[in-house]
Amino acid sequence: MDISLFDYDLPKELIAQKPIEPRDHSRMLVLSEGGLAHDRFYHLPHYLKPGDLLVFNRTRVLPARLLGRKADTGGRAECFLLHQVSPEVWSCLVRPGRRIAPGVRLVFGDGGLEGLVEERTEGGGRLVRFRWQGDFEAALNRAGQVPLPPYIHEKLDDPERYQTVYGDKPGSAASPTAGLHFTEDALSGLRAKGVELAQVLLHVGLGTFRPVDTQVVEDHKMHKEYCEVSEEAAQAVNRAKGEGRRVVAVGTTALRTLEAMGKTGALQAGAGWTDLYIYPGYRFNMTDGLLTNFHLPRSSLLMLVSALAGRERVMEAYQEAIREGYRFFSFGDAMLIL
């Protein structure tokens, strides 16, 4: 497949710069066998049945952007945490890359967090060994900032608005944005309807949002991301599948976790790394529906959605969303595929 099959033109004014308030008042485009419907997210329970199982990604975004200086010269330095390699070592992106070589020591914030660049990695990254005073998470929270995607140019007044209300496992470089629409009341409303809720974990990497840079879709190589499925979640999903109930993923990251850990047709409890690449032609084992946002042109996420709902149907739905003025990307509106 040629990458141009997943391209579309988006007016810049439709790229959401601020989250909507309240969270659950975003618009929602519903794509089902009955066609397209326009609604609001707070009506999500209307489209679900008692017994449906919603699967969430419980990850939380790290304050992964560290602004600091080089210890020897005082020159500015930036370090972006990608994933943890060992208790003290992280794979990172650094700026300015040419001036931050192995052996350079970095100081962040008030000096309570330091990093020693140990070696280069593929793609221009670095392995950085950190030292800190007291608790690492507290030191990171003092020195770091929650990063926003590059297409968001306005400052976020409340960093918690780039976190889901249920996320409790820090480790992501970006938010699983389909979950941003949920409030505690929305979750309670789903339970009251008889919808079952379960959680898996995938720590989102930056590569999730990068456009595919190969002309041939199948030639693209996915980055690896860490994921976990608990025994409780595996049992809930397998029970739902066995009883013929729908399993609906909240976000592409939850979906990839389900499919990566459910290749045998049953969801396996455990932990590991996945580089599962889903594009049209993929046969889904675990997922019957998806709640998601609107994704960037030529992105692997748009291909995943197209694999689930059909490329032509998805691209037509995107054109409808553009005509109707839906808000796109991380702080944008929702799309429900059933």
Tab-separated table of C-alpha atoms in Angstrom:
chain	number	residue	atom	x	y	z
A	1	MET	CA	0.000	0.000	0.000
A	2	ASP	CA	1.173	3.515	-0.777
A	3	ILE	CA	1.351	5.941	2.134
A	4	SER	CA	-0.729	8.477	0.185
A	5	LEU	CA	-3.789	6.296	0.839
A	6	PHE	CA	-3.683	7.567	4.426
A	7	ASP	CA	-3.169	11.261	3.709
A	8	TYR	CA	-5.672	14.073	4.101
A	9	ASP	CA	-5.672	17.869	4.298
A	10	LEU	CA	-6.574	19.366	7.662
A	11	PRO	CA	-7.193	23.089	8.218
A	12	LYS	CA	-4.848	24.300	10.952
A	13	GLU	CA	-7.722	25.855	12.889
A	14	LEU	CA	-9.123	22.355	13.551
A	15	ILE	CA	-6.030	21.279	15.523
A	16	ALA	CA	-7.252	21.630	19.110
A	17	GLN	CA	-4.942	23.797	21.209
A	18	LYS	CA	-6.843	23.573	24.498
A	19	PRO	CA	-8.825	20.779	26.144
A	20	ILE	CA	-12.556	21.319	26.243
A	21	GLU	CA	-14.259	21.916	29.581
A	22	PRO	CA	-15.751	19.861	31.110
A	23	ARG	CA	-13.784	16.854	29.876
A	24	ASP	CA	-16.830	14.848	28.839
A	25	HIS	CA	-18.396	17.613	26.701
A	26	SER	CA	-16.320	16.953	23.601
A	27	ARG	CA	-18.101	15.968	20.429
A	28	MET	CA	-18.163	12.328	19.373
A	29	LEU	CA	-18.426	10.954	15.853
A	30	VAL	CA	-19.923	7.471	15.933
A	31	LEU	CA	-19.026	5.058	13.132
A	32	SER	CA	-21.074	1.863	13.217
A	33	GLU	CA	-22.740	-0.557	10.855
A	34	GLY	CA	-25.616	1.911	10.726
A	35	GLY	CA	-23.391	4.651	9.319
A	36	LEU	CA	-22.264	7.917	10.908
A	37	ALA	CA	-23.854	9.750	13.829
A	38	HIS	CA	-22.917	13.014	15.532
A	39	ASP	CA	-23.165	13.222	19.320
A	40	ARG	CA	-21.443	14.295	22.530
A	41	PHE	CA	-19.096	12.152	24.565
A	42	TYR	CA	-21.313	12.217	27.658
A	43	HIS	CA	-23.812	10.135	25.658
A	44	LEU	CA	-21.299	7.265	25.347
A	45	PRO	CA	-23.437	4.934	27.536
A	46	HIS	CA	-26.230	5.180	24.945
A	47	TYR	CA	-24.038	3.310	22.447
A	48	LEU	CA	-22.885	0.576	24.802
A	49	LYS	CA	-24.731	-2.478	26.094
A	50	PRO	CA	-24.789	-3.996	29.566
A	51	GLY	CA	-21.988	-6.544	29.552
A	52	ASP	CA	-19.745	-4.646	27.159
A	53	LEU	CA	-16.167	-4.505	28.457
A	54	LEU	CA	-14.223	-1.234	28.162
A	55	VAL	CA	-10.440	-1.629	28.436
A	56	PHE	CA	-8.407	1.394	29.553
A	57	ASN	CA	-4.681	2.170	29.551
A	58	ARG	CA	-3.710	3.072	33.110
A	59	THR	CA	-0.421	4.779	32.187
A	60	ARG	CA	0.406	8.278	33.379
A	61	VAL	CA	2.572	10.843	31.582
A	62	LEU	CA	5.982	11.512	33.087
A	63	PRO	CA	7.293	15.064	33.535
A	64	ALA	CA	9.681	13.846	30.863
A	65	ARG	CA	11.010	17.166	29.557
A	66	LEU	CA	14.029	18.249	31.573
A	67	LEU	CA	15.490	21.713	30.985
A	68	GLY	CA	18.955	22.155	32.448
A	69	ARG	CA	22.568	22.996	31.786
A	70	LYS	CA	25.907	21.356	31.173
A	71	ALA	CA	27.850	21.166	34.415
A	72	ASP	CA	31.204	22.145	32.904
A	73	THR	CA	30.214	25.134	30.741
A	74	GLY	CA	26.766	26.138	31.989
A	75	GLY	CA	25.458	25.857	28.429
A	76	ARG	CA	21.763	25.099	27.993
A	77	ALA	CA	20.771	21.475	27.673
A	78	GLU	CA	17.493	19.649	27.253
A	79	CYS	CA	16.839	15.995	28.015
A	80	PHE	CA	13.664	14.113	27.118
A	81	LEU	CA	13.022	10.796	28.892
A	82	LEU	CA	11.854	8.020	26.577
A	83	HIS	CA	11.951	4.855	28.671
A	84	GLN	CA	13.691	3.417	31.695
A	85	VAL	CA	16.513	0.954	31.019
A	86	SER	CA	17.502	0.277	34.651
A	87	PRO	CA	16.715	1.923	38.019
A	88	GLU	CA	19.172	4.744	37.269
A	89	VAL	CA	19.503	4.731	33.474
A	90	TRP	CA	17.062	6.122	30.908
A	91	SER	CA	16.997	6.208	27.147
A	92	CYS	CA	16.661	9.894	26.226
A	93	LEU	CA	16.652	12.458	23.476
A	94	VAL	CA	18.985	15.406	24.048
A	95	ARG	CA	19.418	18.913	22.676
A	96	PRO	CA	21.687	20.265	21.330
A	97	GLY	CA	22.636	16.755	20.258
A	98	ARG	CA	26.038	17.566	18.788
A	99	ARG	CA	27.233	19.160	21.994
A	100	ILE	CA	26.024	16.517	24.423
A	101	ALA	CA	28.422	13.625	23.949
A	102	PRO	CA	29.146	10.667	26.225
A	103	GLY	CA	30.880	11.891	29.369
A	104	VAL	CA	28.948	15.165	29.605
A	105	ARG	CA	27.320	15.802	32.984
A	106	LEU	CA	23.947	17.576	33.078
A	107	VAL	CA	22.287	19.453	35.942
A	108	PHE	CA	18.531	20.028	36.121
A	109	GLY	CA	16.267	22.252	38.180
A	110	ASP	CA	17.737	23.302	41.527
A	111	GLY	CA	20.499	20.716	41.228
A	112	GLY	CA	18.541	17.946	42.918
A	113	LEU	CA	18.680	15.902	39.709
A	114	GLU	CA	21.815	15.259	37.647
A	115	GLY	CA	22.560	13.102	34.631
A	116	LEU	CA	25.734	11.611	33.148
A	117	VAL	CA	25.567	10.840	29.422
A	118	GLU	CA	26.963	7.317	29.024
A	119	GLU	CA	26.551	6.337	25.388
A	120	ARG	CA	24.832	7.053	22.093
A	121	THR	CA	21.845	5.024	20.927
A	122	GLU	CA	20.139	4.453	17.582
A	123	GLY	CA	18.345	7.443	16.148
A	124	GLY	CA	20.560	9.996	17.833
A	125	GLY	CA	19.466	9.229	21.387
A	126	ARG	CA	21.549	8.860	24.537
A	127	LEU	CA	21.671	6.627	27.572
A	128	VAL	CA	21.766	8.873	30.640
A	129	ARG	CA	22.548	7.718	34.182
A	130	PHE	CA	20.742	9.891	36.736
A	131	ARG	CA	21.573	10.793	40.332
A	132	TRP	CA	19.131	12.519	42.640
A	133	GLN	CA	18.482	13.604	46.183
A	134	GLY	CA	15.693	11.819	48.049
A	135	ASP	CA	12.919	10.205	45.997
A	136	PHE	CA	13.404	10.003	42.204
A	137	GLU	CA	9.765	10.695	41.366
A	138	ALA	CA	9.771	13.780	43.599
A	139	ALA	CA	13.048	15.006	42.058
A	140	LEU	CA	11.644	14.452	38.578
A	141	ASN	CA	8.432	16.295	39.415
A	142	ARG	CA	10.468	19.270	40.656
A	143	ALA	CA	12.795	19.430	37.669
A	144	GLY	CA	10.642	18.189	34.789
A	145	GLN	CA	7.720	19.351	32.718
A	146	VAL	CA	4.867	17.311	31.257
A	147	PRO	CA	5.532	17.458	27.501
A	148	LEU	CA	2.867	18.400	24.984
A	149	PRO	CA	2.819	17.309	21.320
A	150	PRO	CA	4.621	19.703	18.931
A	151	TYR	CA	1.386	20.735	17.215
A	152	ILE	CA	0.079	22.263	20.463
A	153	HIS	CA	1.455	25.799	20.696
A	154	GLU	CA	-0.500	27.170	23.657
A	155	LYS	CA	0.620	26.721	27.239
A	156	LEU	CA	-1.525	24.360	29.289
A	157	ASP	CA	-2.791	26.057	32.449
A	158	ASP	CA	-3.296	22.790	34.338
A	159	PRO	CA	-0.885	19.936	33.502
A	160	GLU	CA	-3.420	17.459	34.917
A	161	ARG	CA	-5.561	18.068	31.850
A	162	TYR	CA	-3.005	16.095	29.849
A	163	GLN	CA	-3.492	13.176	32.259
A	164	THR	CA	-6.416	10.770	32.446
A	165	VAL	CA	-8.405	10.780	35.686
A	166	TYR	CA	-7.621	7.079	36.227
A	167	GLY	CA	-3.943	6.890	35.205
A	168	ASP	CA	-1.781	5.740	38.116
A	169	LYS	CA	1.379	4.209	36.587
A	170	PRO	CA	3.877	6.895	35.471
A	171	GLY	CA	5.978	5.968	32.467
A	172	SER	CA	4.651	7.574	29.277
A	173	ALA	CA	6.176	10.277	27.108
A	174	ALA	CA	2.716	11.175	25.792
A	175	SER	CA	-0.855	10.803	26.996
A	176	PRO	CA	-3.225	8.022	25.866
A	177	THR	CA	-5.511	10.785	24.689
A	178	ALA	CA	-8.738	8.833	24.125
A	179	GLY	CA	-8.949	8.599	27.899
A	180	LEU	CA	-8.859	12.360	28.406
A	181	HIS	CA	-12.614	12.568	27.789
A	182	PHE	CA	-13.522	10.540	30.874
A	183	THR	CA	-14.549	11.991	34.226
A	184	GLU	CA	-15.239	10.111	37.442
A	185	ASP	CA	-18.958	10.700	36.818
A	186	ALA	CA	-18.639	9.262	33.315
A	187	LEU	CA	-17.002	6.120	34.700
A	188	SER	CA	-19.735	5.811	37.338
A	189	GLY	CA	-22.389	6.189	34.648
A	190	LEU	CA	-20.889	3.362	32.640
A	191	ARG	CA	-20.821	1.072	35.670
A	192	ALA	CA	-24.451	1.955	36.408
A	193	LYS	CA	-25.351	0.919	32.859
A	194	GLY	CA	-23.757	-2.490	33.453
A	195	VAL	CA	-20.646	-1.829	31.384
A	196	GLU	CA	-17.609	-3.645	32.762
A	197	LEU	CA	-14.270	-1.806	33.083
A	198	ALA	CA	-10.748	-3.249	32.975
A	199	GLN	CA	-7.250	-1.791	32.794
A	200	VAL	CA	-4.066	-2.728	30.965
A	201	LEU	CA	-0.797	-0.808	30.743
A	202	LEU	CA	1.216	0.519	27.825
A	203	HIS	CA	3.774	3.278	28.309
A	204	VAL	CA	3.375	5.513	25.283
A	205	GLY	CA	6.528	6.422	23.357
A	206	LEU	CA	7.091	9.427	21.121
A	207	GLY	CA	7.156	7.243	18.026
A	208	THR	CA	3.421	6.621	18.405
A	209	PHE	CA	2.655	10.046	16.974
A	210	ARG	CA	5.332	10.289	14.294
A	211	PRO	CA	4.222	10.102	10.652
A	212	VAL	CA	5.235	6.986	8.780
A	213	ASP	CA	8.267	7.979	6.698
A	214	THR	CA	8.319	5.105	4.218
A	215	GLN	CA	6.513	5.313	0.886
A	216	VAL	CA	5.323	1.725	1.222
A	217	VAL	CA	3.165	1.221	4.309
A	218	GLU	CA	4.407	-2.295	4.957
A	219	ASP	CA	8.056	-1.133	5.083
A	220	HIS	CA	7.552	0.959	8.239
A	221	LYS	CA	9.184	-0.279	11.450
A	222	MET	CA	7.364	0.374	14.705
A	223	HIS	CA	9.144	1.490	17.848
A	224	LYS	CA	8.922	-0.743	20.921
A	225	GLU	CA	6.757	0.131	23.902
A	226	TYR	CA	6.461	-1.524	27.302
A	227	CYS	CA	3.128	-3.139	28.168
A	228	GLU	CA	1.564	-5.180	30.964
A	229	VAL	CA	-1.599	-7.216	31.405
A	230	SER	CA	-2.628	-8.284	34.899
A	231	GLU	CA	-4.200	-11.643	35.650
A	232	GLU	CA	-7.403	-9.818	36.595
A	233	ALA	CA	-7.575	-7.996	33.256
A	234	ALA	CA	-6.783	-11.137	31.282
A	235	GLN	CA	-9.565	-13.032	33.022
A	236	ALA	CA	-12.063	-10.199	32.455
A	237	VAL	CA	-11.296	-9.990	28.729
A	238	ASN	CA	-11.244	-13.748	28.179
A	239	ARG	CA	-14.506	-14.132	30.083
A	240	ALA	CA	-16.149	-11.436	27.936
A	241	LYS	CA	-14.879	-13.017	24.710
A	242	GLY	CA	-16.010	-16.441	25.837
A	243	GLU	CA	-19.498	-15.142	26.589
A	244	GLY	CA	-19.800	-13.288	23.286
A	245	ARG	CA	-19.689	-9.814	24.849
A	246	ARG	CA	-17.995	-6.895	23.111
A	247	VAL	CA	-14.489	-5.799	24.099
A	248	VAL	CA	-14.027	-2.097	23.346
A	249	ALA	CA	-10.563	-0.551	23.662
A	250	VAL	CA	-10.250	2.983	25.009
A	251	GLY	CA	-7.520	4.266	22.729
A	252	THR	CA	-5.098	2.763	20.267
A	253	THR	CA	-2.595	1.979	23.030
A	254	ALA	CA	-5.079	-0.206	24.905
A	255	LEU	CA	-5.977	-1.876	21.609
A	256	ARG	CA	-2.336	-2.610	20.744
A	257	THR	CA	-1.811	-4.102	24.198
A	258	LEU	CA	-4.840	-6.362	23.801
A	259	GLU	CA	-3.732	-7.535	20.383
A	260	ALA	CA	-0.046	-7.908	21.278
A	261	MET	CA	-0.811	-9.985	24.366
A	262	GLY	CA	-3.708	-11.857	22.759
A	263	LYS	CA	-2.185	-13.266	19.586
A	264	THR	CA	-3.261	-16.783	20.487
A	265	GLY	CA	-6.927	-15.776	20.723
A	266	ALA	CA	-6.811	-15.570	24.512
A	267	LEU	CA	-5.361	-12.619	26.405
A	268	GLN	CA	-2.204	-13.611	28.273
A	269	ALA	CA	-1.231	-12.026	31.585
A	270	GLY	CA	2.346	-10.796	31.692
A	271	ALA	CA	4.682	-7.981	30.737
A	272	GLY	CA	7.030	-7.212	27.885
A	273	TRP	CA	7.779	-4.998	24.903
A	274	THR	CA	5.683	-4.739	21.771
A	275	ASP	CA	6.328	-3.335	18.329
A	276	LEU	CA	3.045	-4.619	16.904
A	277	TYR	CA	2.227	-2.724	13.710
A	278	ILE	CA	-1.444	-2.779	12.733
A	279	TYR	CA	-2.525	-1.704	9.246
A	280	PRO	CA	-5.336	-2.788	6.870
A	281	GLY	CA	-5.293	-6.519	6.400
A	282	TYR	CA	-4.613	-7.190	10.077
A	283	ARG	CA	-6.926	-9.757	11.657
A	284	PHE	CA	-8.118	-8.691	15.106
A	285	ASN	CA	-8.182	-11.329	17.831
A	286	MET	CA	-9.382	-9.465	20.912
A	287	THR	CA	-10.944	-6.127	19.958
A	288	ASP	CA	-14.520	-5.512	18.826
A	289	GLY	CA	-14.652	-1.723	19.070
A	290	LEU	CA	-12.550	1.357	19.716
A	291	LEU	CA	-12.925	4.766	21.287
A	292	THR	CA	-10.257	7.046	19.904
A	293	ASN	CA	-9.419	10.595	18.819
A	294	PHE	CA	-8.728	11.861	15.301
A	295	HIS	CA	-5.181	11.058	14.204
A	296	LEU	CA	-2.470	12.707	12.133
A	297	PRO	CA	-2.247	12.080	8.385
A	298	ARG	CA	0.116	9.280	7.372
A	299	SER	CA	0.372	8.024	10.972
A	300	SER	CA	0.417	4.429	12.130
A	301	LEU	CA	-2.555	5.283	14.354
A	302	LEU	CA	-4.681	6.241	11.351
A	303	MET	CA	-3.687	2.937	9.749
A	304	LEU	CA	-4.718	1.052	12.893
A	305	VAL	CA	-8.144	2.704	12.867
A	306	SER	CA	-8.454	1.930	9.156
A	307	ALA	CA	-7.615	-1.722	9.811
A	308	LEU	CA	-10.479	-1.948	12.299
A	309	ALA	CA	-13.176	-0.021	10.421
A	310	GLY	CA	-12.027	-0.083	6.783
A	311	ARG	CA	-9.852	2.527	5.085
A	312	GLU	CA	-12.505	4.024	2.836
A	313	ARG	CA	-15.050	4.291	5.649
A	314	VAL	CA	-12.516	5.926	7.955
A	315	MET	CA	-11.294	8.425	5.379
A	316	GLU	CA	-14.893	9.337	4.536
A	317	ALA	CA	-15.612	9.783	8.250
A	318	TYR	CA	-12.573	12.062	8.571
A	319	GLN	CA	-13.813	14.219	5.692
A	320	GLU	CA	-17.206	14.442	7.407
A	321	ALA	CA	-15.505	15.464	10.649
A	322	ILE	CA	-13.572	18.191	8.825
A	323	ARG	CA	-16.735	19.499	7.173
A	324	GLU	CA	-18.496	19.573	10.534
A	325	GLY	CA	-15.627	21.370	12.282
A	326	TYR	CA	-14.569	18.634	14.695
A	327	ARG	CA	-11.455	19.301	16.781
A	328	PHE	CA	-8.496	17.064	15.920
A	329	PHE	CA	-5.594	15.323	17.685
A	330	SER	CA	-4.695	15.102	21.392
A	331	PHE	CA	-7.082	17.712	22.838
A	332	GLY	CA	-9.659	17.104	20.124
A	333	ASP	CA	-12.975	15.325	19.849
A	334	ALA	CA	-13.678	11.600	20.064
A	335	MET	CA	-14.568	8.919	17.554
A	336	LEU	CA	-16.387	5.736	18.545
A	337	ILE	CA	-16.092	2.708	16.264
A	338	LEU	CA	-18.463	-0.175	16.870
